[in-house]
Short mmCIF file of C-alpha atoms (C1' of nucleotides) in Angstrom, two decimals:
data_model
loop_
_atom_site.label_atom_id
_atom_site.label_comp_id
_atom_site.label_asym_id
_atom_site.label_seq_id
_atom_site.Cartn_x
_atom_site.Cartn_y
_atom_site.Cartn_z
CA UNK A 1 69.68 72.92 51.12
CA UNK A 2 68.61 69.39 51.21
CA UNK A 3 65.74 68.42 54.12
CA UNK A 4 65.18 64.60 54.57
CA UNK A 5 62.49 63.15 57.00
CA UNK A 6 62.40 59.31 57.66
CA UNK A 7 60.48 57.31 60.48
CA UNK A 8 63.10 54.71 61.27
CA UNK A 9 60.90 52.73 63.35
CA UNK A 10 63.70 52.30 65.96
CA UNK A 11 66.88 53.82 65.56
CA UNK A 12 68.76 50.72 66.78
CA UNK A 13 67.14 48.70 64.26
CA UNK A 14 67.49 50.96 61.41
CA UNK A 15 71.34 51.14 62.28
CA UNK A 16 71.72 47.15 61.49
CA UNK A 17 70.02 47.68 58.10
CA UNK A 18 72.52 50.22 56.83
CA UNK A 19 71.36 53.42 57.93
CA UNK A 20 74.99 54.77 58.02
CA UNK A 21 75.50 53.78 54.47
CA UNK A 22 72.28 55.46 53.30
CA UNK A 23 73.65 58.37 55.55
CA UNK A 24 76.85 58.71 53.97
CA UNK A 25 75.52 58.33 50.34
CA UNK A 26 72.69 60.87 51.19
CA UNK A 27 74.38 63.71 53.14
CA UNK A 28 71.02 65.37 53.92
CA UNK A 29 71.76 69.03 54.98
CA UNK A 30 69.22 68.69 57.96
CA UNK A 31 67.38 65.19 58.79
CA UNK A 32 64.23 64.50 60.75
CA UNK A 33 63.93 61.02 62.46
CA UNK A 34 60.93 59.83 64.10
CA UNK A 35 60.08 56.57 66.17
CA UNK A 36 63.82 56.49 67.31
CA UNK A 37 62.90 54.50 70.14
CA UNK A 38 65.95 54.75 72.15
CA UNK A 39 68.09 57.19 74.52
CA UNK A 40 71.21 58.83 72.50
CA UNK A 41 73.08 56.66 75.07
CA UNK A 42 71.54 53.72 73.75
CA UNK A 43 73.25 54.30 70.44
CA UNK A 44 76.45 52.64 69.52
CA UNK A 45 79.40 54.84 70.78
CA UNK A 46 81.25 54.43 67.37
CA UNK A 47 77.88 55.82 65.59
CA UNK A 48 77.34 58.71 68.11
CA UNK A 49 80.84 59.84 67.41
CA UNK A 50 80.48 59.81 63.96
CA UNK A 51 77.44 61.50 63.60
CA UNK A 52 78.59 64.09 66.23
CA UNK A 53 81.59 65.20 64.26
CA UNK A 54 79.39 66.17 61.33
CA UNK A 55 76.10 67.32 62.53
CA UNK A 56 74.14 69.38 65.16
CA UNK A 57 72.08 66.95 66.68
CA UNK A 58 68.96 67.02 68.57
CA UNK A 59 67.58 63.95 70.34
CA UNK A 60 64.55 63.98 72.11
CA UNK A 61 63.40 60.31 73.09
CA UNK A 62 59.92 59.92 75.15
CA UNK A 63 60.46 60.44 78.69
CA UNK A 64 56.91 58.77 79.41
CA UNK A 65 57.39 55.28 78.28
CA UNK A 66 60.61 53.57 77.50
CA UNK A 67 61.51 52.46 73.80
CA UNK A 68 58.28 54.48 72.47
CA UNK A 69 57.95 57.46 70.09
CA UNK A 70 60.76 60.21 70.16
CA UNK A 71 62.34 61.86 67.42
CA UNK A 72 65.61 63.28 66.18
CA UNK A 73 66.86 66.54 63.95
CA UNK A 74 70.28 66.51 62.84
CA UNK A 75 71.56 69.61 60.80
CA UNK A 76 75.13 69.61 59.40
CA UNK A 77 76.96 72.06 61.94
CA UNK A 78 78.15 74.51 59.33
CA UNK A 79 74.74 75.28 58.94
CA UNK A 80 74.21 76.87 62.18
CA UNK A 81 70.36 75.87 62.81
CA UNK A 82 69.50 76.03 66.48
CA UNK A 83 66.92 72.81 67.65
CA UNK A 84 64.52 73.29 70.59
CA UNK A 85 62.92 70.07 71.96
CA UNK A 86 59.20 70.24 72.01
CA UNK A 87 56.42 72.57 71.43
CA UNK A 88 56.59 73.66 74.99
CA UNK A 89 53.09 71.24 75.68
CA UNK A 90 53.95 68.48 78.11
CA UNK A 91 51.51 65.87 76.59
CA UNK A 92 53.31 65.99 73.38
CA UNK A 93 56.86 66.57 74.51
CA UNK A 94 56.82 63.68 76.87
CA UNK A 95 56.51 61.59 74.30
CA UNK A 96 59.31 63.18 72.51
CA UNK A 97 56.99 64.08 69.38
CA UNK A 98 58.32 67.70 67.70
CA UNK A 99 61.29 69.75 67.31
CA UNK A 100 61.75 73.09 66.15
CA UNK A 101 64.85 74.20 64.35
CA UNK A 102 65.43 77.50 63.11
CA UNK A 103 67.78 79.57 60.91
CA UNK A 104 67.55 83.30 60.23
CA UNK A 105 63.62 83.68 59.17
CA UNK A 106 63.25 79.53 58.62
CA UNK A 107 61.62 77.44 60.89
CA UNK A 108 61.86 73.66 60.50
CA UNK A 109 59.32 71.89 62.89
CA UNK A 110 59.50 68.02 62.30
CA UNK A 111 58.62 65.08 64.14
CA UNK A 112 56.24 62.08 65.28
CA UNK A 113 52.75 63.26 64.92
CA UNK A 114 50.32 60.77 67.18
CA UNK A 115 48.52 57.93 65.68
CA UNK A 116 45.10 57.95 66.62
CA UNK A 117 45.70 54.31 67.37
CA UNK A 118 43.64 50.99 67.54
CA UNK A 119 39.68 51.89 68.23
CA UNK A 120 40.70 55.58 67.75
CA UNK A 121 41.60 55.72 71.34
CA UNK A 122 43.98 58.56 70.80
CA UNK A 123 42.11 60.43 68.00
CA UNK A 124 40.81 63.32 70.49
CA UNK A 125 44.79 63.54 71.63
CA UNK A 126 45.58 63.86 67.88
CA UNK A 127 43.07 66.52 67.46
CA UNK A 128 44.14 68.46 69.96
CA UNK A 129 47.68 68.05 68.76
CA UNK A 130 46.59 69.44 65.28
CA UNK A 131 44.98 72.19 66.85
CA UNK A 132 47.93 73.45 68.74
CA UNK A 133 50.22 72.88 65.68
CA UNK A 134 48.27 74.90 63.48
CA UNK A 135 48.32 77.67 65.95
CA UNK A 136 52.12 77.56 66.26
CA UNK A 137 52.35 77.76 62.65
CA UNK A 138 50.31 80.49 62.24
CA UNK A 139 52.51 82.57 65.16
CA UNK A 140 55.47 81.95 63.06
CA UNK A 141 53.78 83.11 59.99
CA UNK A 142 52.48 86.10 61.59
CA UNK A 143 56.11 86.67 62.88
CA UNK A 144 57.17 86.78 59.32
CA UNK A 145 59.22 83.06 59.70
CA UNK A 146 58.85 80.88 56.73
CA UNK A 147 57.95 77.11 57.78
CA UNK A 148 58.79 73.63 57.31
CA UNK A 149 56.55 71.30 58.47
CA UNK A 150 57.66 67.55 57.87
CA UNK A 151 57.46 64.29 59.73
CA UNK A 152 55.20 61.10 59.91
CA UNK A 153 51.96 62.71 60.16
CA UNK A 154 49.78 59.79 60.22
CA UNK A 155 47.26 61.00 58.16
CA UNK A 156 46.68 60.48 54.50
CA UNK A 157 45.27 63.63 53.61
CA UNK A 158 43.23 62.58 50.38
CA UNK A 159 41.96 59.12 48.74
CA UNK A 160 44.77 59.31 46.12
CA UNK A 161 47.16 59.39 49.10
CA UNK A 162 46.44 56.02 49.65
CA UNK A 163 45.73 52.28 47.98
CA UNK A 164 42.53 51.49 49.70
CA UNK A 165 40.68 54.39 50.85
CA UNK A 166 37.17 52.91 50.88
CA UNK A 167 38.49 50.33 53.17
CA UNK A 168 40.03 52.67 55.45
CA UNK A 169 37.52 55.46 56.18
CA UNK A 170 37.04 54.24 59.96
CA UNK A 171 40.59 53.08 60.51
CA UNK A 172 43.50 55.53 62.43
CA UNK A 173 44.81 57.57 59.61
CA UNK A 174 42.15 58.03 57.13
CA UNK A 175 39.26 59.31 59.37
CA UNK A 176 37.01 62.05 58.11
CA UNK A 177 38.36 63.74 61.79
CA UNK A 178 42.19 63.18 61.02
CA UNK A 179 41.49 64.56 57.28
CA UNK A 180 39.72 67.53 58.50
CA UNK A 181 42.23 68.15 61.11
CA UNK A 182 45.25 68.17 58.08
CA UNK A 183 43.48 70.80 56.73
CA UNK A 184 44.11 73.05 59.70
CA UNK A 185 47.63 73.33 58.66
CA UNK A 186 46.84 74.23 54.90
CA UNK A 187 44.62 76.77 56.91
CA UNK A 188 47.81 77.91 58.70
CA UNK A 189 49.24 78.76 55.31
CA UNK A 190 51.08 75.69 54.44
CA UNK A 191 50.85 73.45 51.30
CA UNK A 192 51.65 69.99 50.44
CA UNK A 193 54.44 70.47 48.30
CA UNK A 194 54.51 66.84 46.83
CA UNK A 195 50.83 66.73 45.83
CA UNK A 196 50.69 70.55 44.79
CA UNK A 197 53.82 69.51 42.25
CA UNK A 198 51.88 65.82 41.59
CA UNK A 199 48.13 66.78 41.98
CA UNK A 200 46.92 63.46 40.01
CA UNK A 201 49.64 60.66 40.43
CA UNK A 202 48.44 57.92 42.43
CA UNK A 203 50.53 55.35 43.89
CA UNK A 204 52.68 57.90 45.77
CA UNK A 205 53.16 56.21 49.19
CA UNK A 206 55.70 56.49 52.45
CA UNK A 207 54.42 53.66 54.14
CA UNK A 208 53.49 50.16 53.92
CA UNK A 209 51.99 47.65 56.51
CA UNK A 210 54.49 44.93 57.32
CA UNK A 211 51.90 42.59 57.04
CA UNK A 212 51.81 40.12 53.88
CA UNK A 213 53.70 41.91 51.15
CA UNK A 214 52.09 45.12 51.01
CA UNK A 215 55.29 46.58 50.15
CA UNK A 216 56.15 44.78 47.30
CA UNK A 217 52.72 45.33 45.91
CA UNK A 218 53.08 48.92 46.59
CA UNK A 219 49.88 48.56 48.82
CA UNK A 220 50.58 51.79 51.04
CA UNK A 221 49.72 55.26 52.22
CA UNK A 222 51.38 58.84 51.97
CA UNK A 223 51.46 59.78 55.31
CA UNK A 224 54.77 61.29 55.62
CA UNK A 225 54.79 64.80 53.97
CA UNK A 226 56.62 68.27 53.60
CA UNK A 227 54.38 70.66 54.05
CA UNK A 228 56.19 74.28 53.38
CA UNK A 229 55.04 77.77 53.68
CA UNK A 230 53.07 78.78 50.28
CA UNK A 231 55.56 81.40 50.07
CA UNK A 232 58.30 78.95 49.97
CA UNK A 233 56.87 77.03 47.20
CA UNK A 234 58.85 78.71 44.40
CA UNK A 235 61.87 77.95 46.26
CA UNK A 236 61.30 74.07 46.03
CA UNK A 237 63.64 72.52 43.61
CA UNK A 238 62.50 69.35 43.92
CA UNK A 239 60.57 66.95 46.29
CA UNK A 240 61.15 63.19 46.62
CA UNK A 241 59.91 59.70 47.95
CA UNK A 242 62.67 57.53 48.48
CA UNK A 243 60.50 54.27 48.56
CA UNK A 244 63.69 52.20 47.38
CA UNK A 245 65.47 52.75 50.71
CA UNK A 246 64.61 49.97 53.19
CA UNK A 247 65.13 49.44 56.84
CA UNK A 248 61.94 50.56 58.25
CA UNK A 249 58.15 50.42 57.46
CA UNK A 250 58.27 54.12 56.23
CA UNK A 251 60.78 55.37 53.41
CA UNK A 252 62.49 58.52 53.45
CA UNK A 253 61.30 61.68 51.94
CA UNK A 254 63.11 64.82 50.98
CA UNK A 255 62.57 68.35 50.04
CA UNK A 256 65.30 70.51 48.25
CA UNK A 257 65.35 74.48 48.28
CA UNK A 258 67.03 76.42 45.58
CA UNK B 1 62.46 0.38 78.20
CA UNK B 2 64.02 3.91 77.31
CA UNK B 3 62.93 6.97 79.48
CA UNK B 4 64.00 10.39 78.45
CA UNK B 5 63.57 13.78 80.05
CA UNK B 6 64.03 16.94 78.93
CA UNK B 7 63.63 20.58 79.55
CA UNK B 8 63.09 22.07 76.44
CA UNK B 9 62.97 25.51 77.13
CA UNK B 10 60.02 26.53 74.84
CA UNK B 11 58.54 23.29 73.15
CA UNK B 12 57.80 26.05 69.72
CA UNK B 13 61.67 26.92 70.02
CA UNK B 14 63.03 23.56 69.91
CA UNK B 15 60.73 22.40 67.40
CA UNK B 16 62.42 24.49 65.37
CA UNK B 17 65.89 23.43 66.10
CA UNK B 18 65.39 19.97 64.99
CA UNK B 19 63.24 18.25 67.84
CA UNK B 20 61.76 15.97 65.79
CA UNK B 21 64.64 14.83 63.92
CA UNK B 22 65.95 13.92 67.30
CA UNK B 23 62.85 12.18 68.52
CA UNK B 24 62.85 10.09 65.35
CA UNK B 25 66.64 9.22 65.71
CA UNK B 26 66.02 8.84 69.60
CA UNK B 27 62.47 7.01 69.53
CA UNK B 28 62.05 7.32 73.46
CA UNK B 29 59.50 4.60 75.15
CA UNK B 30 58.68 7.66 77.48
CA UNK B 31 59.45 11.31 77.29
CA UNK B 32 59.01 13.89 79.96
CA UNK B 33 59.24 17.40 78.66
CA UNK B 34 59.52 20.56 80.85
CA UNK B 35 58.80 24.17 80.12
CA UNK B 36 56.87 23.56 76.92
CA UNK B 37 55.75 26.93 77.41
CA UNK B 38 52.56 26.87 75.10
CA UNK B 39 49.43 25.01 74.65
CA UNK B 40 48.94 22.26 72.43
CA UNK B 41 46.82 23.79 70.26
CA UNK B 42 49.70 26.19 69.56
CA UNK B 43 52.04 23.17 68.30
CA UNK B 44 51.88 22.94 64.49
CA UNK B 45 49.22 20.99 63.37
CA UNK B 46 51.10 18.53 61.36
CA UNK B 47 53.51 17.82 64.19
CA UNK B 48 50.54 17.37 66.74
CA UNK B 49 48.83 14.69 64.16
CA UNK B 50 52.69 13.04 63.84
CA UNK B 51 53.26 12.72 67.69
CA UNK B 52 49.53 11.60 68.75
CA UNK B 53 50.12 8.83 65.67
CA UNK B 54 52.77 7.05 67.98
CA UNK B 55 52.41 8.23 71.53
CA UNK B 56 49.69 8.75 74.05
CA UNK B 57 50.69 12.08 75.01
CA UNK B 58 49.59 14.48 78.28
CA UNK B 59 50.02 18.01 77.70
CA UNK B 60 50.33 19.85 80.70
CA UNK B 61 50.56 23.72 80.36
CA UNK B 62 50.45 26.19 83.22
CA UNK B 63 46.93 27.91 83.34
CA UNK B 64 48.28 30.51 85.91
CA UNK B 65 50.64 32.17 83.19
CA UNK B 66 50.46 32.48 79.14
CA UNK B 67 53.96 30.95 78.14
CA UNK B 68 55.45 29.83 81.68
CA UNK B 69 56.69 26.28 82.76
CA UNK B 70 54.12 23.80 81.86
CA UNK B 71 55.45 19.79 81.23
CA UNK B 72 54.20 16.79 79.00
CA UNK B 73 54.77 12.85 79.01
CA UNK B 74 54.69 10.93 75.98
CA UNK B 75 54.49 7.59 76.38
CA UNK B 76 54.50 4.77 72.74
CA UNK B 77 50.88 3.52 72.67
CA UNK B 78 51.75 -0.01 72.69
CA UNK B 79 53.21 0.53 76.66
CA UNK B 80 49.69 1.37 77.62
CA UNK B 81 50.98 4.22 80.04
CA UNK B 82 47.95 5.93 82.31
CA UNK B 83 48.67 9.45 82.74
CA UNK B 84 47.37 11.81 85.41
CA UNK B 85 48.06 15.75 85.08
CA UNK B 86 49.22 16.94 88.44
CA UNK B 87 49.87 15.89 91.94
CA UNK B 88 46.49 17.16 93.14
CA UNK B 89 47.89 20.06 94.47
CA UNK B 90 46.84 23.35 93.17
CA UNK B 91 49.56 25.92 93.47
CA UNK B 92 51.56 23.16 91.62
CA UNK B 93 49.29 22.33 89.25
CA UNK B 94 48.37 25.39 88.07
CA UNK B 95 51.87 25.72 86.58
CA UNK B 96 51.46 22.48 84.90
CA UNK B 97 54.68 21.12 86.83
CA UNK B 98 54.33 17.50 87.36
CA UNK B 99 52.55 14.51 85.69
CA UNK B 100 52.10 11.20 87.18
CA UNK B 101 52.32 8.07 84.86
CA UNK B 102 51.32 4.41 85.44
CA UNK B 103 51.60 1.19 84.32
CA UNK B 104 51.30 -1.41 86.60
CA UNK B 105 53.12 -1.42 89.59
CA UNK B 106 55.87 1.42 87.63
CA UNK B 107 54.95 5.18 88.61
CA UNK B 108 56.73 7.55 86.44
CA UNK B 109 56.40 11.02 88.06
CA UNK B 110 58.33 13.79 85.86
CA UNK B 111 58.16 17.51 85.50
CA UNK B 112 59.65 20.84 85.97
CA UNK B 113 60.41 21.50 89.72
CA UNK B 114 60.18 24.99 90.85
CA UNK B 115 63.14 27.08 90.50
CA UNK B 116 63.99 28.97 93.45
CA UNK B 117 64.34 32.23 91.53
CA UNK B 118 66.17 35.31 91.59
CA UNK B 119 66.44 36.64 95.54
CA UNK B 120 65.32 33.29 96.38
CA UNK B 121 61.68 34.79 96.40
CA UNK B 122 60.18 31.19 95.54
CA UNK B 123 62.12 29.54 97.96
CA UNK B 124 59.56 28.67 100.36
CA UNK B 125 57.16 27.61 97.66
CA UNK B 126 60.12 25.09 96.23
CA UNK B 127 60.55 23.66 99.89
CA UNK B 128 56.68 22.98 100.68
CA UNK B 129 56.78 21.20 96.59
CA UNK B 130 59.79 18.94 98.06
CA UNK B 131 57.85 17.89 101.05
CA UNK B 132 54.85 17.50 99.35
CA UNK B 133 56.49 15.18 96.49
CA UNK B 134 58.56 13.49 98.98
CA UNK B 135 55.42 12.34 100.95
CA UNK B 136 53.81 11.30 97.62
CA UNK B 137 56.77 9.25 96.60
CA UNK B 138 56.89 7.54 99.84
CA UNK B 139 53.00 6.73 100.07
CA UNK B 140 53.67 5.15 96.54
CA UNK B 141 56.60 3.16 98.02
CA UNK B 142 54.19 2.21 101.23
CA UNK B 143 51.54 0.78 98.21
CA UNK B 144 53.92 -1.28 96.88
CA UNK B 145 54.69 0.73 93.82
CA UNK B 146 58.14 1.43 92.31
CA UNK B 147 59.13 4.94 91.60
CA UNK B 148 60.91 6.74 88.48
CA UNK B 149 61.06 10.74 89.64
CA UNK B 150 62.78 13.05 87.00
CA UNK B 151 62.88 16.35 85.31
CA UNK B 152 64.40 19.57 85.81
CA UNK B 153 64.99 19.34 89.73
CA UNK B 154 66.25 22.94 89.79
CA UNK B 155 68.82 21.76 92.35
CA UNK B 156 72.06 20.62 92.11
CA UNK B 157 72.48 17.84 94.98
CA UNK B 158 76.53 18.22 95.84
CA UNK B 159 79.38 20.31 94.67
CA UNK B 160 80.42 17.65 92.08
CA UNK B 161 77.35 18.35 90.05
CA UNK B 162 78.17 22.02 89.12
CA UNK B 163 81.40 23.39 87.96
CA UNK B 164 81.37 26.73 90.50
CA UNK B 165 80.22 25.35 94.05
CA UNK B 166 81.70 27.91 96.02
CA UNK B 167 80.48 30.68 93.65
CA UNK B 168 76.69 29.39 94.03
CA UNK B 169 76.14 28.89 97.64
CA UNK B 170 73.75 31.62 97.80
CA UNK B 171 72.13 31.21 94.42
CA UNK B 172 69.00 29.63 93.13
CA UNK B 173 69.77 25.84 92.51
CA UNK B 174 72.54 25.45 95.13
CA UNK B 175 71.44 26.62 98.44
CA UNK B 176 71.75 24.61 101.61
CA UNK B 177 67.93 24.91 101.99
CA UNK B 178 67.59 23.02 98.30
CA UNK B 179 70.43 20.91 98.80
CA UNK B 180 68.41 19.81 102.03
CA UNK B 181 65.39 19.33 100.55
CA UNK B 182 66.71 17.02 97.87
CA UNK B 183 67.82 14.59 100.49
CA UNK B 184 63.90 14.19 101.23
CA UNK B 185 63.94 12.26 98.05
CA UNK B 186 66.39 10.25 98.78
CA UNK B 187 65.00 9.93 102.16
CA UNK B 188 61.68 8.92 100.74
CA UNK B 189 63.33 5.32 99.39
CA UNK B 190 64.88 7.18 96.11
CA UNK B 191 68.53 7.03 94.59
CA UNK B 192 70.45 9.27 92.41
CA UNK B 193 71.06 6.78 89.24
CA UNK B 194 73.64 8.81 87.87
CA UNK B 195 75.57 9.81 90.51
CA UNK B 196 75.51 5.88 92.44
CA UNK B 197 76.90 4.89 89.22
CA UNK B 198 79.33 7.46 88.76
CA UNK B 199 80.23 8.65 92.36
CA UNK B 200 83.25 10.56 91.66
CA UNK B 201 83.28 11.98 88.19
CA UNK B 202 83.28 15.35 87.77
CA UNK B 203 81.77 17.63 84.91
CA UNK B 204 78.62 15.37 84.04
CA UNK B 205 76.28 18.37 83.53
CA UNK B 206 72.87 19.00 81.98
CA UNK B 207 72.20 22.82 81.96
CA UNK B 208 74.34 25.59 81.17
CA UNK B 209 73.59 29.52 81.14
CA UNK B 210 73.07 30.78 78.05
CA UNK B 211 75.23 33.55 78.88
CA UNK B 212 79.09 34.03 77.79
CA UNK B 213 79.85 30.72 76.18
CA UNK B 214 79.28 28.29 79.22
CA UNK B 215 78.11 25.24 77.58
CA UNK B 216 81.39 25.45 75.26
CA UNK B 217 83.19 25.61 78.12
CA UNK B 218 81.03 23.10 79.86
CA UNK B 219 80.80 25.42 82.93
CA UNK B 220 77.20 24.01 84.00
CA UNK B 221 75.33 22.43 86.43
CA UNK B 222 73.52 19.03 87.05
CA UNK B 223 69.80 19.82 87.62
CA UNK B 224 68.22 17.27 85.48
CA UNK B 225 68.10 13.81 87.15
CA UNK B 226 66.42 10.51 86.99
CA UNK B 227 65.91 9.17 90.64
CA UNK B 228 64.37 5.70 91.16
CA UNK B 229 63.39 3.46 93.90
CA UNK B 230 66.32 1.99 95.21
CA UNK B 231 64.52 -1.69 94.51
CA UNK B 232 64.76 -0.50 90.81
CA UNK B 233 68.46 0.06 90.60
CA UNK B 234 69.36 -3.54 90.04
CA UNK B 235 67.33 -3.25 86.98
CA UNK B 236 68.69 -0.27 85.40
CA UNK B 237 70.73 -1.00 82.30
CA UNK B 238 71.89 2.22 81.61
CA UNK B 239 71.73 6.23 82.45
CA UNK B 240 73.11 8.83 80.42
CA UNK B 241 73.55 12.63 79.81
CA UNK B 242 73.08 13.69 76.23
CA UNK B 243 75.24 16.68 76.25
CA UNK B 244 75.86 16.90 72.58
CA UNK B 245 71.85 17.28 72.06
CA UNK B 246 71.27 21.03 71.43
CA UNK B 247 68.16 23.05 71.23
CA UNK B 248 67.96 24.18 74.61
CA UNK B 249 70.15 25.29 77.48
CA UNK B 250 69.18 22.15 79.16
CA UNK B 251 70.18 18.85 77.05
CA UNK B 252 68.25 15.62 77.39
CA UNK B 253 68.88 12.81 79.85
CA UNK B 254 67.96 9.24 79.84
CA UNK B 255 67.50 5.85 81.90
CA UNK B 256 67.03 2.48 80.33
CA UNK B 257 65.56 -0.32 82.38
CA UNK B 258 66.49 -4.00 81.43
"C1'" DC C 1 71.40 35.41 76.94
"C1'" DG C 2 66.96 33.40 74.81
"C1'" DT C 3 61.79 32.53 75.22
"C1'" DG C 4 57.65 34.28 75.13
"C1'" DA C 5 53.98 37.99 75.99
"C1'" DT C 6 53.07 42.42 75.54
"C1'" DA C 7 52.29 46.96 73.78
"C1'" DA C 8 52.39 49.76 69.85
"C1'" DG C 9 52.11 50.73 65.11
"C1'" DC D 1 54.64 41.49 60.67
"C1'" DT D 2 58.19 44.03 63.64
"C1'" DT D 3 60.27 46.77 67.13
"C1'" DA D 4 61.28 47.25 72.19
"C1'" DA D 5 60.20 46.24 77.22
"C1'" DC D 6 59.45 42.84 80.40
"C1'" DA D 7 59.25 38.65 82.68
"C1'" DC D 8 61.63 34.58 83.67
"C1'" DG D 9 65.05 31.70 84.04
#
DNA sequence: CGTGATAAG
DNA sequence: CTTAACACG
């Protein structure tokens, strides 16, 4: 089973840049999208029909602000995933952040983790989000479920995960607080799959600022991740960063289970 | 002497669409621009230098709202026009609407007349503007000056001046009130030069809505005009609408004096 | 429908 | 630098 996650930075934008071609080439089994930034009804009708024919679609735009954030999860119809919008916590759910999808004992939790924002004005919000989400993960583990947590986590866990760690210790995405909070997910029994398998490989990034050719020079950050229950690690066939896929300031990432 | 007026709908926008080429081909002696929608400092430095080398420039952006309205008058340096920003009435001057330029007994008053706006919410403002401006024109006439009044007047004076008069009697730019107020300028001793010379020619328009190919079908309005003192009429060599000049939803108009 | 400001990333 | 909402025309 092949899982994908992609922050598309505007679904309507990425649609104009060949999203459907990518989807048909890639045929993910389960796909999480972040920053969809539109209602389902704002998507081209032909595209909606086409997607609906193949996928169970959970479209979860923000209700708090038009054109902001939002996430979606699509799963191949034949897989029979059940999708639930939100974590049951209004502050996050109003921004369309996380979708919880289940099949048997597998829980796929995916979406758009908060950005600490300029001046770190949303750092408190983001910290609470991490605490709440880690508790939810721990609860699933206690219940005997296996968890995949993915999406744009808006944090680079370690120095190796961004090109300019020294310059960014006070910037959103690489503050000590965000890095500390990232460990809550690990403490809840999850592992950062790509880093487990590539403990010392630098230059593995999933996001590059649009300013000044950062992507061409691979001056980026690894902030889109697949975390899985440690008990799932030996079922991982492959995990990858698809940096060649354009259309957004993020690239897609994938996880294949045996 | 050749006078031009053009609502450029954003000077930076029209700059990207060949404004400088048009200027070099056209070489107006005096040029009024409306809806410049930027500060002088926001214009490309090379362009500023180039313009400043040939013209006395009066750049008059709105101070009330960034990127809104504003007007400019440029006159060939050798002509020695003196330019004054505004009519001395704060409500209009804060929006950078009118510039008064003088040379000897000639007064060139040019700029961006108010739009009555959706729901006619600014009709009272526009009516007061017309009264005030007509009084200023009358005062110049009393003082023995000759007046050229031009710009985007945001009113089509007569049914012949727009393609769909019947559909627009309640719409901004063709209400009975705006048409009545237009006559205040005539009552102050001015004449609508193009209409004087072409009393029955339909299809002479200077603005076309950007929606749905109106310009290609010439479904437009004549709302950019040259009015002159009646005593100036026999000095008019030519007046024209340059509908072939693209770059804005308005086209330039011109008046040549002998 | 297009220009420009603005919020957000 | 880019997406999208918005104000204004």
